[in-house]
mmCIF file of C-alpha atoms in Angstrom:
data_model
loop_
_atom_site.group_PDB
_atom_site.id
_atom_site.type_symbol
_atom_site.label_atom_id
_atom_site.label_comp_id
_atom_site.label_asym_id
_atom_site.label_seq_id
_atom_site.Cartn_x
_atom_site.Cartn_y
_atom_site.Cartn_z
ATOM 1 C CA MET A 241 0.000 0.000 0.000
ATOM 2 C CA ALA A 242 1.023 3.605 -0.568
ATOM 3 C CA ILE A 243 0.143 6.630 1.550
ATOM 4 C CA ALA A 244 -0.304 9.890 -0.363
ATOM 5 C CA PRO A 245 -1.493 13.361 0.604
ATOM 6 C CA ALA A 246 -5.167 13.811 -0.232
ATOM 7 C CA VAL A 247 -4.633 17.540 -0.753
ATOM 8 C CA VAL A 248 -1.876 18.833 -2.976
ATOM 9 C CA ASP A 249 -0.665 22.261 -1.889
ATOM 10 C CA THR A 250 0.242 23.849 -5.218
ATOM 11 C CA VAL A 251 1.350 27.052 -3.494
ATOM 12 C CA ALA A 252 3.921 25.086 -1.479
ATOM 13 C CA LEU A 253 5.080 23.176 -4.566
ATOM 14 C CA ALA A 254 5.719 26.497 -6.296
ATOM 15 C CA GLY A 255 7.821 27.675 -3.356
ATOM 16 C CA GLY A 256 5.151 29.957 -1.934
ATOM 17 C CA ARG A 257 5.423 28.767 1.657
ATOM 18 C CA GLY A 258 8.545 29.242 3.729
ATOM 19 C CA HIS A 259 8.323 26.287 6.121
ATOM 20 C CA ARG A 260 7.127 22.707 5.784
ATOM 21 C CA SER A 261 4.859 23.240 8.791
ATOM 22 C CA GLU A 262 2.937 25.849 6.757
ATOM 23 C CA TYR A 263 2.117 23.394 3.951
ATOM 24 C CA VAL A 264 -1.540 22.447 3.641
ATOM 25 C CA ALA A 265 -2.205 18.796 4.583
ATOM 26 C CA THR A 266 1.413 17.787 5.108
ATOM 27 C CA LEU A 267 2.073 15.130 7.703
ATOM 28 C CA THR A 268 3.860 17.539 10.001
ATOM 29 C CA PRO A 269 3.351 17.741 13.777
ATOM 30 C CA GLY A 270 0.580 20.229 14.466
ATOM 31 C CA ASN A 271 -1.105 19.874 11.058
ATOM 32 C CA THR A 272 -4.384 18.012 10.676
ATOM 33 C CA PRO A 273 -3.763 15.166 8.213
ATOM 34 C CA ASP A 274 -5.559 14.601 4.910
ATOM 35 C CA PHE A 275 -4.248 11.429 3.269
ATOM 36 C CA LEU A 276 -5.275 8.378 1.332
ATOM 37 C CA VAL A 277 -4.051 4.802 1.229
ATOM 38 C CA VAL A 278 -4.176 2.970 -2.108
ATOM 39 C CA PRO A 279 -2.575 -0.189 -3.499
ATOM 40 C CA ASP A 280 0.985 0.398 -4.730
ATOM 41 C CA GLU A 281 0.096 -0.396 -8.340
ATOM 42 C CA LEU A 282 -2.423 2.470 -8.356
ATOM 43 C CA ALA A 283 -0.047 5.006 -6.804
ATOM 44 C CA ALA A 284 3.054 5.344 -8.955
ATOM 45 C CA ASP A 285 2.979 9.028 -7.931
ATOM 46 C CA VAL A 286 0.687 11.463 -6.100
ATOM 47 C CA PRO A 287 -1.363 12.356 -9.228
ATOM 48 C CA SER A 288 -2.015 8.635 -9.833
ATOM 49 C CA ALA A 289 -3.113 8.124 -6.236
ATOM 50 C CA LEU A 290 -5.456 11.112 -6.447
ATOM 51 C CA ALA A 291 -6.808 9.860 -9.783
ATOM 52 C CA THR A 292 -7.655 6.563 -8.080
ATOM 53 C CA LEU A 293 -9.652 8.451 -5.461
ATOM 54 C CA MET A 294 -11.605 10.286 -8.151
ATOM 55 C CA THR A 295 -12.143 7.461 -10.631
ATOM 56 C CA ARG A 296 -12.082 4.260 -8.566
ATOM 57 C CA PRO A 297 -12.967 5.120 -4.955
ATOM 58 C CA GLU A 298 -13.756 1.449 -4.265
ATOM 59 C CA GLN A 299 -10.001 0.785 -4.620
ATOM 60 C CA VAL A 300 -9.102 3.282 -1.891
ATOM 61 C CA ARG A 301 -8.222 1.410 1.272
ATOM 62 C CA ALA A 302 -8.519 4.540 3.433
ATOM 63 C CA LEU A 303 -9.211 8.240 3.056
ATOM 64 C CA VAL A 304 -8.688 10.432 6.105
ATOM 65 C CA ALA A 305 -9.796 14.076 5.989
ATOM 66 C CA ALA A 306 -9.128 16.500 8.841
ATOM 67 C CA GLY A 307 -7.957 13.568 10.921
ATOM 68 C CA ARG A 308 -11.187 11.538 10.510
ATOM 69 C CA PRO A 309 -11.868 8.492 8.314
ATOM 70 C CA VAL A 310 -14.062 9.184 5.287
ATOM 71 C CA LEU A 311 -13.529 5.956 3.331
ATOM 72 C CA TRP A 312 -12.392 2.724 4.939
ATOM 73 C CA ALA A 313 -11.731 -0.531 3.068
ATOM 74 C CA GLY A 314 -13.403 0.874 -0.050
ATOM 75 C CA THR A 315 -16.679 1.935 1.595
ATOM 76 C CA ASP A 316 -17.995 4.998 3.405
ATOM 77 C CA ALA A 317 -16.750 5.212 6.989
ATOM 78 C CA ALA A 318 -19.331 5.149 9.766
ATOM 79 C CA GLY A 319 -20.378 8.645 10.767
ATOM 80 C CA ARG A 320 -18.956 10.161 7.584
ATOM 81 C CA ALA A 321 -20.020 13.743 6.982
ATOM 82 C CA THR A 322 -22.184 14.232 3.933
ATOM 83 C CA ALA A 323 -21.000 16.490 1.163
ATOM 84 C CA PRO A 324 -22.590 19.928 1.103
ATOM 85 C CA GLU A 325 -25.052 20.697 -1.649
ATOM 86 C CA ALA A 326 -23.498 22.221 -4.731
ATOM 87 C CA GLY A 327 -24.260 25.791 -5.683
ATOM 88 C CA ILE A 328 -24.502 29.088 -3.869
ATOM 89 C CA PRO A 329 -26.442 28.825 -0.606
ATOM 90 C CA ALA A 330 -29.192 31.216 0.350
ATOM 91 C CA SER A 331 -28.120 33.866 2.848
ATOM 92 C CA ALA A 332 -29.372 33.229 6.354
ATOM 93 C CA ASP A 333 -30.920 35.979 8.469
ATOM 94 C CA LEU A 334 -28.143 36.734 10.931
ATOM 95 C CA THR A 335 -30.045 39.284 13.002
ATOM 96 C CA GLY A 336 -28.731 39.008 16.559
ATOM 97 C CA SER A 337 -25.662 36.973 15.588
ATOM 98 C CA ARG A 338 -22.575 37.749 17.684
ATOM 99 C CA ARG A 339 -20.564 37.718 14.446
ATOM 100 C CA VAL A 340 -22.401 40.617 12.797
ATOM 101 C CA GLY A 341 -20.601 43.950 13.027
ATOM 102 C CA VAL A 342 -17.328 45.573 11.976
ATOM 103 C CA TRP A 343 -14.192 43.432 12.339
ATOM 104 C CA ILE A 344 -10.903 45.353 12.478
ATOM 105 C CA ASP A 345 -7.341 44.043 12.218
ATOM 106 C CA GLY A 346 -4.721 45.024 14.818
ATOM 107 C CA HIS A 347 -3.084 47.582 12.498
ATOM 108 C CA ASP A 348 -6.363 49.305 11.597
ATOM 109 C CA PHE A 349 -5.712 48.517 7.919
ATOM 110 C CA LEU A 350 -8.650 46.189 7.283
ATOM 111 C CA HIS A 351 -12.224 46.884 8.369
ATOM 112 C CA GLN A 352 -14.721 44.206 7.378
ATOM 113 C CA GLU A 353 -18.378 44.857 8.065
ATOM 114 C CA LEU A 354 -20.580 41.760 8.231
ATOM 115 C CA THR A 355 -24.265 42.660 8.020
ATOM 116 C CA ALA A 356 -27.281 40.634 9.181
ATOM 117 C CA ASP A 357 -28.492 40.168 5.589
ATOM 118 C CA GLY A 358 -25.375 38.138 4.645
ATOM 119 C CA ARG A 359 -23.425 40.936 2.938
ATOM 120 C CA TYR A 360 -19.937 42.202 3.671
ATOM 121 C CA ASP A 361 -18.166 45.463 2.873
ATOM 122 C CA GLU A 362 -14.410 45.876 3.327
ATOM 123 C CA THR A 363 -12.353 49.000 3.766
ATOM 124 C CA ARG A 364 -8.653 48.358 3.098
ATOM 125 C CA GLY A 365 -5.957 50.912 3.770
ATOM 126 C CA GLY A 366 -8.572 53.642 4.080
ATOM 127 C CA ARG A 367 -10.159 52.782 0.711
ATOM 128 C CA PRO A 368 -13.886 52.273 1.379
ATOM 129 C CA HIS A 369 -15.799 49.529 -0.424
ATOM 130 C CA ALA A 370 -12.571 47.859 -1.585
ATOM 131 C CA TYR A 371 -14.383 44.517 -1.582
ATOM 132 C CA GLN A 372 -18.092 43.825 -1.287
ATOM 133 C CA GLY A 373 -20.141 40.694 -1.598
ATOM 134 C CA ARG A 374 -22.004 37.927 0.164
ATOM 135 C CA TYR A 375 -20.873 35.681 2.985
ATOM 136 C CA TRP A 376 -22.010 32.486 4.678
ATOM 137 C CA ILE A 377 -21.082 31.114 8.081
ATOM 138 C CA ASP A 378 -20.942 27.373 8.730
ATOM 139 C CA GLY A 379 -19.718 26.621 12.242
ATOM 140 C CA ASP A 380 -16.464 28.551 12.589
ATOM 141 C CA ARG A 381 -15.862 28.882 8.839
ATOM 142 C CA ILE A 382 -16.882 31.930 6.833
ATOM 143 C CA ASP A 383 -17.039 31.815 3.032
ATOM 144 C CA TYR A 384 -17.082 34.961 0.915
ATOM 145 C CA LEU A 385 -18.301 35.452 -2.661
ATOM 146 C CA ASP A 386 -17.171 38.857 -3.845
ATOM 147 C CA ASP A 387 -19.413 40.787 -6.231
ATOM 148 C CA LEU A 388 -16.569 40.503 -8.773
ATOM 149 C CA GLY A 389 -16.934 36.700 -8.680
ATOM 150 C CA PHE A 390 -14.010 35.416 -6.614
ATOM 151 C CA TRP A 391 -14.265 33.271 -3.482
ATOM 152 C CA ALA A 392 -12.375 33.602 -0.213
ATOM 153 C CA TYR A 393 -12.736 32.104 3.235
ATOM 154 C CA GLY A 394 -11.844 32.726 6.846
ATOM 155 C CA GLU A 395 -12.177 31.153 10.258
ATOM 156 C CA PHE A 396 -13.509 32.347 13.576
ATOM 157 C CA GLN A 397 -11.175 31.389 16.424
ATOM 158 C CA GLY A 398 -12.714 32.453 19.706
ATOM 159 C CA ASP A 399 -13.227 36.221 19.496
ATOM 160 C CA GLU A 400 -10.986 36.581 16.428
ATOM 161 C CA LEU A 401 -11.712 36.372 12.706
ATOM 162 C CA HIS A 402 -8.785 35.060 10.643
ATOM 163 C CA HIS A 403 -9.020 35.978 6.955
ATOM 164 C CA ALA A 404 -6.413 36.437 4.206
ATOM 165 C CA GLY A 405 -3.534 36.629 6.678
ATOM 166 C CA TYR A 406 -5.314 39.164 8.891
ATOM 167 C CA VAL A 407 -6.464 38.643 12.470
ATOM 168 C CA MET A 408 -9.451 40.819 13.285
ATOM 169 C CA LYS A 409 -11.521 41.567 16.339
ATOM 170 C CA LEU A 410 -15.035 42.882 16.508
ATOM 171 C CA GLY A 411 -14.839 46.678 16.831
#
């Protein structure tokens, strides 16, 4: 059997990360593992192993995502999370949510207003409305769809919002 990363960090492969511990999905202490186990003959290299996952999932002996089994011995693991529905979700009414308001980074460069109707408006470097769009919160993850069409994401960690290298607090 061969063990391969289930996520390929193209930024790291291109030299965009300075330390191995910063690589997405690497088996490094402190990182949550994403890996798959496939028969050697189906994993001559990482692309072949990933192709097996996509085209012949029944051949995958194990798939672990975020440290939890997803596939085991070619079948769905017990308690496996279901995949989210495809498409753009409807915006929830976030009236009264503790996450609605203006989030500000420690250098006062980024101000991100999250409104109860699922919209955001960013001021960057004093430039108002630098980015605007919709957002969705699922647990501690926040996904953004900018009005220009690009996606971004962030994570709430306690009373902080981590997004695009910024750490913000509710102002």
